[in-house]
Structure formats: C-alpha cells, structure tokens
mmCIF file of C-alpha atoms and ligand atoms in Angstrom:
data_model
loop_
_atom_site.group_PDB
_atom_site.id
_atom_site.type_symbol
_atom_site.label_atom_id
_atom_site.label_comp_id
_atom_site.label_asym_id
_atom_site.label_seq_id
_atom_site.Cartn_x
_atom_site.Cartn_y
_atom_site.Cartn_z
ATOM 1 C CA UNK A 95 95.588 -173.916 208.722
ATOM 2 C CA UNK A 96 96.207 -170.830 206.630
ATOM 3 C CA UNK A 97 99.730 -169.452 206.015
ATOM 4 C CA UNK A 98 100.870 -166.606 208.188
ATOM 5 C CA UNK A 99 103.471 -163.956 207.261
ATOM 6 C CA UNK A 100 105.940 -165.998 209.232
ATOM 7 C CA UNK A 101 105.294 -169.080 207.097
ATOM 8 C CA UNK A 102 105.662 -166.980 203.870
ATOM 9 C CA UNK A 103 108.925 -165.537 205.179
ATOM 10 C CA UNK A 104 110.011 -169.163 206.081
ATOM 11 C CA UNK A 105 109.311 -170.216 202.399
ATOM 12 C CA UNK A 106 111.370 -167.204 201.082
ATOM 13 C CA UNK A 107 114.306 -168.032 203.318
ATOM 14 C CA UNK A 108 114.231 -171.761 202.219
ATOM 15 C CA UNK A 109 114.097 -170.455 198.571
ATOM 16 C CA UNK A 110 117.318 -168.422 199.222
ATOM 17 C CA UNK A 111 119.012 -171.363 200.799
ATOM 18 C CA UNK A 112 118.127 -173.729 197.923
ATOM 19 C CA UNK A 113 119.204 -171.245 195.371
ATOM 20 C CA UNK A 114 122.428 -170.786 197.176
ATOM 21 C CA UNK A 115 122.957 -174.644 197.197
ATOM 22 C CA UNK A 116 122.061 -175.102 193.628
ATOM 23 C CA UNK A 117 123.810 -171.921 192.243
ATOM 24 C CA UNK A 118 126.476 -173.901 190.457
ATOM 25 C CA UNK A 119 123.966 -176.262 189.153
ATOM 26 C CA UNK A 120 121.661 -173.709 187.665
ATOM 27 C CA UNK A 121 124.602 -171.807 186.237
ATOM 28 C CA UNK A 122 125.886 -175.033 184.565
ATOM 29 C CA UNK A 123 122.578 -175.610 183.060
ATOM 30 C CA UNK A 124 122.661 -172.001 181.788
ATOM 31 C CA UNK A 125 126.168 -172.478 180.484
ATOM 32 C CA UNK A 126 124.914 -175.038 178.069
ATOM 33 C CA UNK A 127 122.168 -173.046 176.407
ATOM 34 C CA UNK A 128 122.673 -169.575 177.607
ATOM 35 C CA UNK A 129 125.250 -167.341 179.239
ATOM 36 C CA UNK A 130 126.059 -169.249 182.413
ATOM 37 C CA UNK A 131 124.535 -166.740 184.965
ATOM 38 C CA UNK A 132 121.274 -167.973 186.026
ATOM 39 C CA UNK A 133 122.515 -169.552 189.276
ATOM 40 C CA UNK A 134 124.603 -166.464 190.155
ATOM 41 C CA UNK A 135 121.640 -164.184 189.242
ATOM 42 C CA UNK A 136 119.040 -166.045 191.505
ATOM 43 C CA UNK A 137 121.419 -166.374 194.315
ATOM 44 C CA UNK A 138 122.309 -162.727 194.301
ATOM 45 C CA UNK A 139 118.701 -161.623 193.876
ATOM 46 C CA UNK A 140 117.355 -163.719 196.801
ATOM 47 C CA UNK A 141 120.351 -162.793 199.022
ATOM 48 C CA UNK A 142 119.466 -159.072 198.316
ATOM 49 C CA UNK A 143 115.780 -159.675 198.966
ATOM 50 C CA UNK A 144 116.475 -161.545 202.352
ATOM 51 C CA UNK A 145 118.608 -158.547 203.366
ATOM 52 C CA UNK A 146 115.590 -156.215 202.561
ATOM 53 C CA UNK A 147 113.195 -158.294 204.297
ATOM 54 C CA UNK A 148 115.203 -158.602 207.463
ATOM 55 C CA UNK A 149 114.630 -154.968 208.128
ATOM 56 C CA UNK A 150 111.111 -154.705 206.821
ATOM 57 C CA UNK A 151 108.182 -154.373 209.302
ATOM 58 C CA UNK A 152 105.649 -155.540 206.839
ATOM 59 C CA UNK A 153 102.005 -154.904 207.482
ATOM 60 C CA UNK A 154 100.719 -157.696 205.339
ATOM 61 C CA UNK A 155 101.810 -160.562 203.347
ATOM 62 C CA UNK A 156 101.591 -158.504 200.055
ATOM 63 C CA UNK A 157 104.157 -156.072 201.259
ATOM 64 C CA UNK A 158 106.711 -159.052 201.805
ATOM 65 C CA UNK A 159 106.128 -160.459 198.305
ATOM 66 C CA UNK A 160 106.360 -156.901 196.711
ATOM 67 C CA UNK A 161 109.612 -156.283 198.495
ATOM 68 C CA UNK A 162 111.048 -159.509 196.967
ATOM 69 C CA UNK A 163 109.662 -158.604 193.493
ATOM 70 C CA UNK A 164 111.154 -155.113 193.608
ATOM 71 C CA UNK A 165 114.430 -156.288 194.935
ATOM 72 C CA UNK A 166 114.646 -158.992 192.039
ATOM 73 C CA UNK A 167 113.932 -156.413 189.419
ATOM 74 C CA UNK A 168 116.549 -154.153 190.770
ATOM 75 C CA UNK A 169 119.256 -156.529 191.508
ATOM 76 C CA UNK A 170 118.946 -159.328 188.779
ATOM 77 C CA UNK A 171 119.537 -158.436 185.183
ATOM 78 C CA UNK A 172 118.633 -160.330 182.189
ATOM 79 C CA UNK A 173 115.526 -162.186 181.501
ATOM 80 C CA UNK A 174 115.284 -163.945 184.746
ATOM 81 C CA UNK A 175 115.231 -160.821 186.928
ATOM 82 C CA UNK A 176 112.269 -159.079 185.326
ATOM 83 C CA UNK A 177 110.338 -162.352 185.082
ATOM 84 C CA UNK A 178 110.774 -163.518 188.572
ATOM 85 C CA UNK A 179 110.271 -159.891 189.667
ATOM 86 C CA UNK A 180 106.999 -159.850 188.054
ATOM 87 C CA UNK A 181 106.208 -163.302 189.553
ATOM 88 C CA UNK A 182 106.696 -162.017 193.160
ATOM 89 C CA UNK A 183 105.081 -158.624 192.333
ATOM 90 C CA UNK A 184 101.944 -160.337 191.207
ATOM 91 C CA UNK A 185 101.952 -162.538 194.320
ATOM 92 C CA UNK A 186 102.050 -159.278 196.275
ATOM 93 C CA UNK A 187 99.211 -157.747 194.374
ATOM 94 C CA UNK A 188 96.871 -160.714 195.128
ATOM 95 C CA UNK A 189 97.948 -160.924 198.764
ATOM 96 C CA UNK A 190 97.812 -157.225 199.466
ATOM 97 C CA UNK A 191 96.297 -156.493 202.821
ATOM 98 C CA UNK A 192 96.198 -160.122 203.721
ATOM 99 C CA UNK A 193 97.425 -161.495 207.173
ATOM 100 C CA UNK A 194 96.930 -165.074 206.173
ATOM 101 C CA UNK A 195 96.616 -167.105 203.037
ATOM 102 C CA UNK A 196 94.188 -169.940 202.539
ATOM 103 C CA UNK A 197 94.838 -172.803 200.015
ATOM 104 C CA UNK A 198 92.405 -171.037 197.703
ATOM 105 C CA UNK A 199 94.320 -167.677 198.185
ATOM 106 C CA UNK A 200 97.579 -169.460 197.219
ATOM 107 C CA UNK A 201 95.786 -170.769 193.913
ATOM 108 C CA UNK A 202 94.851 -167.202 193.033
ATOM 109 C CA UNK A 203 98.133 -165.639 193.860
ATOM 110 C CA UNK A 204 100.057 -168.377 191.936
ATOM 111 C CA UNK A 205 97.731 -167.989 188.914
ATOM 112 C CA UNK A 206 98.318 -164.268 188.870
ATOM 113 C CA UNK A 207 101.998 -164.645 189.218
ATOM 114 C CA UNK A 208 102.187 -167.134 186.408
ATOM 115 C CA UNK A 209 99.970 -165.004 184.250
ATOM 116 C CA UNK A 210 102.249 -162.063 184.948
ATOM 117 C CA UNK A 211 105.284 -164.122 183.750
ATOM 118 C CA UNK A 212 103.435 -165.019 180.593
ATOM 119 C CA UNK A 213 102.237 -161.468 179.961
ATOM 120 C CA UNK A 214 105.702 -160.209 180.280
ATOM 121 C CA UNK A 215 107.749 -162.862 178.460
ATOM 122 C CA UNK A 216 105.117 -164.004 175.985
ATOM 123 C CA UNK A 217 106.361 -167.564 176.281
ATOM 124 C CA UNK A 218 103.935 -170.365 175.503
ATOM 125 C CA UNK A 219 103.906 -173.932 176.789
ATOM 126 C CA UNK A 220 106.640 -175.916 174.927
ATOM 127 C CA UNK A 221 108.883 -172.852 174.284
ATOM 128 C CA UNK A 222 111.372 -174.328 176.922
ATOM 129 C CA UNK A 223 111.075 -171.779 179.649
ATOM 130 C CA UNK A 224 110.068 -171.429 183.208
ATOM 131 C CA UNK A 225 106.511 -171.555 182.051
ATOM 132 C CA UNK A 226 106.927 -175.108 181.352
ATOM 133 C CA UNK A 227 107.351 -175.989 184.989
ATOM 134 C CA UNK A 228 105.041 -173.230 186.364
ATOM 135 C CA UNK A 229 101.900 -173.806 184.299
ATOM 136 C CA UNK A 230 101.605 -177.722 185.024
ATOM 137 C CA UNK A 231 102.299 -176.936 188.665
ATOM 138 C CA UNK A 232 99.473 -174.412 188.871
ATOM 139 C CA UNK A 233 97.156 -176.848 187.059
ATOM 140 C CA UNK A 234 98.039 -179.737 189.382
ATOM 141 C CA UNK A 235 97.570 -177.490 192.372
ATOM 142 C CA UNK A 236 94.064 -176.336 191.432
ATOM 143 C CA UNK A 237 93.041 -179.928 190.382
ATOM 144 C CA UNK A 238 94.190 -181.302 193.754
ATOM 145 C CA UNK A 239 92.316 -178.696 195.687
ATOM 146 C CA UNK A 240 89.180 -179.459 193.553
ATOM 147 C CA UNK A 241 89.473 -183.080 194.435
ATOM 148 C CA UNK A 242 89.561 -182.262 198.142
ATOM 149 C CA UNK A 243 93.187 -182.927 198.693
ATOM 150 C CA UNK A 244 94.783 -181.273 201.862
ATOM 151 C CA UNK A 245 96.980 -178.021 201.406
ATOM 152 C CA UNK A 246 100.052 -180.153 202.042
ATOM 153 C CA UNK A 247 99.055 -182.753 199.373
ATOM 154 C CA UNK A 248 98.107 -180.107 196.865
ATOM 155 C CA UNK A 249 101.608 -178.425 197.346
ATOM 156 C CA UNK A 250 103.185 -181.756 196.983
ATOM 157 C CA UNK A 251 101.416 -182.622 193.690
ATOM 158 C CA UNK A 252 102.167 -179.161 192.376
ATOM 159 C CA UNK A 253 105.954 -179.536 192.944
ATOM 160 C CA UNK A 254 105.829 -183.133 191.360
ATOM 161 C CA UNK A 255 104.248 -181.515 188.357
ATOM 162 C CA UNK A 256 106.792 -178.771 188.204
ATOM 163 C CA UNK A 257 109.494 -181.403 188.280
ATOM 164 C CA UNK A 258 107.978 -183.257 185.490
ATOM 165 C CA UNK A 259 107.430 -180.020 183.547
ATOM 166 C CA UNK A 260 111.125 -179.307 184.147
ATOM 167 C CA UNK A 261 112.313 -182.508 182.924
ATOM 168 C CA UNK A 262 110.098 -182.250 179.774
ATOM 169 C CA UNK A 263 112.059 -179.218 178.763
ATOM 170 C CA UNK A 264 115.162 -181.275 178.030
ATOM 171 C CA UNK A 265 114.052 -182.443 174.458
ATOM 172 C CA UNK A 266 112.330 -179.159 173.628
ATOM 173 C CA UNK A 267 113.807 -176.596 171.147
ATOM 174 C CA UNK A 268 113.934 -173.181 172.823
ATOM 175 C CA UNK A 269 111.660 -170.565 171.328
ATOM 176 C CA UNK A 270 112.263 -167.675 173.808
ATOM 177 C CA UNK A 271 115.147 -166.205 175.581
ATOM 178 C CA UNK A 272 118.858 -166.797 174.901
ATOM 179 C CA UNK A 273 118.607 -170.446 174.394
ATOM 180 C CA UNK A 274 116.329 -169.766 171.365
ATOM 181 C CA UNK A 275 119.447 -168.319 169.624
ATOM 182 C CA UNK A 276 120.692 -171.897 169.537
ATOM 183 C CA UNK A 277 117.696 -173.271 167.677
ATOM 184 C CA UNK A 278 117.822 -177.017 167.555
ATOM 185 C CA UNK A 279 121.134 -177.227 169.381
ATOM 186 C CA UNK A 280 119.062 -176.193 172.474
ATOM 187 C CA UNK A 281 117.461 -179.558 172.455
ATOM 188 C CA UNK A 282 118.892 -182.096 174.991
ATOM 189 C CA UNK A 283 119.418 -179.718 177.727
ATOM 190 C CA UNK A 284 117.225 -178.946 180.731
ATOM 191 C CA UNK A 285 116.126 -175.280 180.887
ATOM 192 C CA UNK A 286 117.604 -173.371 183.805
ATOM 193 C CA UNK A 287 114.634 -171.181 184.564
ATOM 194 C CA UNK A 288 112.168 -174.226 184.570
ATOM 195 C CA UNK A 289 114.741 -175.790 187.046
ATOM 196 C CA UNK A 290 114.788 -172.683 189.425
ATOM 197 C CA UNK A 291 110.979 -172.524 189.223
ATOM 198 C CA UNK A 292 110.779 -176.241 190.347
ATOM 199 C CA UNK A 293 113.116 -175.558 193.140
ATOM 200 C CA UNK A 294 110.928 -172.566 194.388
ATOM 201 C CA UNK A 295 107.836 -174.753 194.317
ATOM 202 C CA UNK A 296 109.451 -177.618 195.836
ATOM 203 C CA UNK A 297 110.633 -175.326 198.732
ATOM 204 C CA UNK A 298 106.956 -174.309 199.244
ATOM 205 C CA UNK A 299 105.888 -177.899 199.506
ATOM 206 C CA UNK A 300 108.748 -178.591 202.002
ATOM 207 C CA UNK A 301 108.265 -175.456 204.033
ATOM 208 C CA UNK A 302 104.536 -175.552 204.204
ATOM 209 C CA UNK A 303 103.954 -179.159 204.790
ATOM 210 C CA UNK A 304 103.373 -178.697 208.354
ATOM 211 C CA UNK A 305 101.626 -175.319 208.318
ATOM 212 C CA UNK A 306 99.248 -176.530 205.737
HETATM 213 P P1 ADP B 645 119.345 -164.445 180.729
HETATM 214 O O1 ADP B 645 118.783 -165.366 179.765
HETATM 215 O O2 ADP B 645 119.055 -162.994 180.362
HETATM 216 O O3 ADP B 645 120.729 -164.743 181.114
HETATM 217 P P2 ADP B 645 118.785 -166.024 183.172
HETATM 218 O O4 ADP B 645 119.895 -166.839 182.844
HETATM 219 O O5 ADP B 645 118.651 -165.402 184.551
HETATM 220 O O6 ADP B 645 118.517 -164.672 182.152
HETATM 221 O O7 ADP B 645 117.299 -166.778 182.969
HETATM 222 C C1 ADP B 645 117.167 -167.560 181.819
HETATM 223 C C2 ADP B 645 115.812 -168.313 181.945
HETATM 224 O O8 ADP B 645 114.732 -167.344 181.787
HETATM 225 C C3 ADP B 645 115.612 -169.453 180.903
HETATM 226 O O9 ADP B 645 116.095 -170.616 181.406
HETATM 227 C C4 ADP B 645 114.010 -169.306 180.790
HETATM 228 O O10 ADP B 645 113.415 -170.296 181.648
HETATM 229 C C5 ADP B 645 113.712 -167.921 181.260
HETATM 230 N N1 ADP B 645 113.243 -167.185 180.148
HETATM 231 C C6 ADP B 645 113.912 -166.486 179.203
HETATM 232 N N2 ADP B 645 113.122 -165.850 178.448
HETATM 233 C C7 ADP B 645 111.865 -165.977 178.815
HETATM 234 C C8 ADP B 645 110.530 -165.817 178.388
HETATM 235 N N3 ADP B 645 110.246 -164.857 177.419
HETATM 236 N N4 ADP B 645 109.436 -166.079 179.077
HETATM 237 C C9 ADP B 645 109.510 -166.901 180.239
HETATM 238 N N5 ADP B 645 110.713 -167.260 180.708
HETATM 239 C C10 ADP B 645 111.894 -166.937 180.013
HETATM 240 MG MG1 MG B 646 121.482 -166.408 181.664
#
C-alpha cells in the first residue's frame, strides 16, 4: 500500500519523539568531537517543525516535507540545520503534488534528499558524516526493491544499513565539519550526524512497517 500524507506525518512525529528521547545521547556524541549541540539542535528543530505542521493544511505530501525543511533551516544553526533542511526540502521537491508515495517514489525522494546533502556539504563516503549512514541506507533500499522485497522489508534493510554505516564512522578520521578540526583525534568516536540519520531511517522502518 502506498504511503498517505497521514503516514508521512506519523513518521515525522516519530522522528520528533525519537530525537527527543535521544537528545542527550546525540549531544554527548557531539561533545566528544564537536560542540555538544547536535541533540539539542535536532530536538529544537523537530519540535518547531511539528508545531508548524500542526496548523498546516497541506494540499500534498511535498508541502509537508517542505515545511519541515524550511523550519529546520530557520531554527537550527550550524552544519546540521542547513544539511537536514536540504534533506527535507529535497524530499519535498520530489513529492510535490503527490497524495501518496509508492516504494519507488520513496527511493527517488530519498536519493534526491541525499544528493542534496552531498551537494551542499561536499562530504564523500568515509569523511565521517551523516552521508556515511545515508548512502548505504539508500543503496540497501534500492537493492532490496530490485530483488523484489516488500516495502517493509526494504525499509528494514535500509535502516540496518544505516546502523552499520553509523557504526563504521567510529574508526574514521573526520574530513568535514567541526570534527575535522580534531584530525586523528576524531577517530574512536561515533559521528553524531550519522547517528541522527540512522534514528530517522529506523523511525521510518518502524512507522511504515504496517502501512507498507
Ligand atoms: P555543528 O557541527 O555546526 O555544531 P551539528 O552538531 O548539528 O552542527 O551537526 C554535526 C553533524 O553534521 C556531524 O556529526 C556530521 O554528521 C554532519 N556534518 C557536518 N559537516 C558536514 C558536511 N559537510 N556534510 C555532511 N554532513 C556534515
Ligand atoms: Mg555540533
């Protein structure tokens, strides 16, 4: 079954809840190799986005995602705000005028979102950023669909790949963002942005397991 606007909103609600639950964890990860604000940033941004969505009578799914993206850009500073803002704005571009999303629509939207993050931040795989969770997740999702997996199964495999990608950032030396200022001392710590990306994709797999 395709995803409705209601299902999309349910995912975003779940994201907000999970980011609130993990606010201190994400902030601790950022304290080790950054400036200890990633959890606070994401929690604040998603709370603001949920408040905006509550009063938004959206004509299509794209408007929902665009509202989240614009709110994140406006309320979250630093690197994470503009990057996640771009992610959701690009989801919005690909889902403009759509009332439903098929598994294939989600592949296209996710791909555009990740390409937007890469275009904006210029991070390559292995640079110890959110891209290291997002790209493997996209690839696993597309591979699963090609193999004929169900939507739910493809989402689950995508979240599992994001988790692996997140863990793989631990030994990496950061090449982008604040953590790169630490050079080799950034090794041995899990990247906060890769961790929040995993949480968002895991939330999608959980929320959409029944819809899909
Ligand atoms: P800031 O670093 O400005 O304090 P956050 O703490 O909210 O912003 O976000 C930090 C996360 O942003 C990092 O853990 C990393 O995953 C991600 N990040 C930083 N720079 C880039 C980049 N150029 N491309 C992709 N992701 C990046
Ligand atoms: Mg930070």
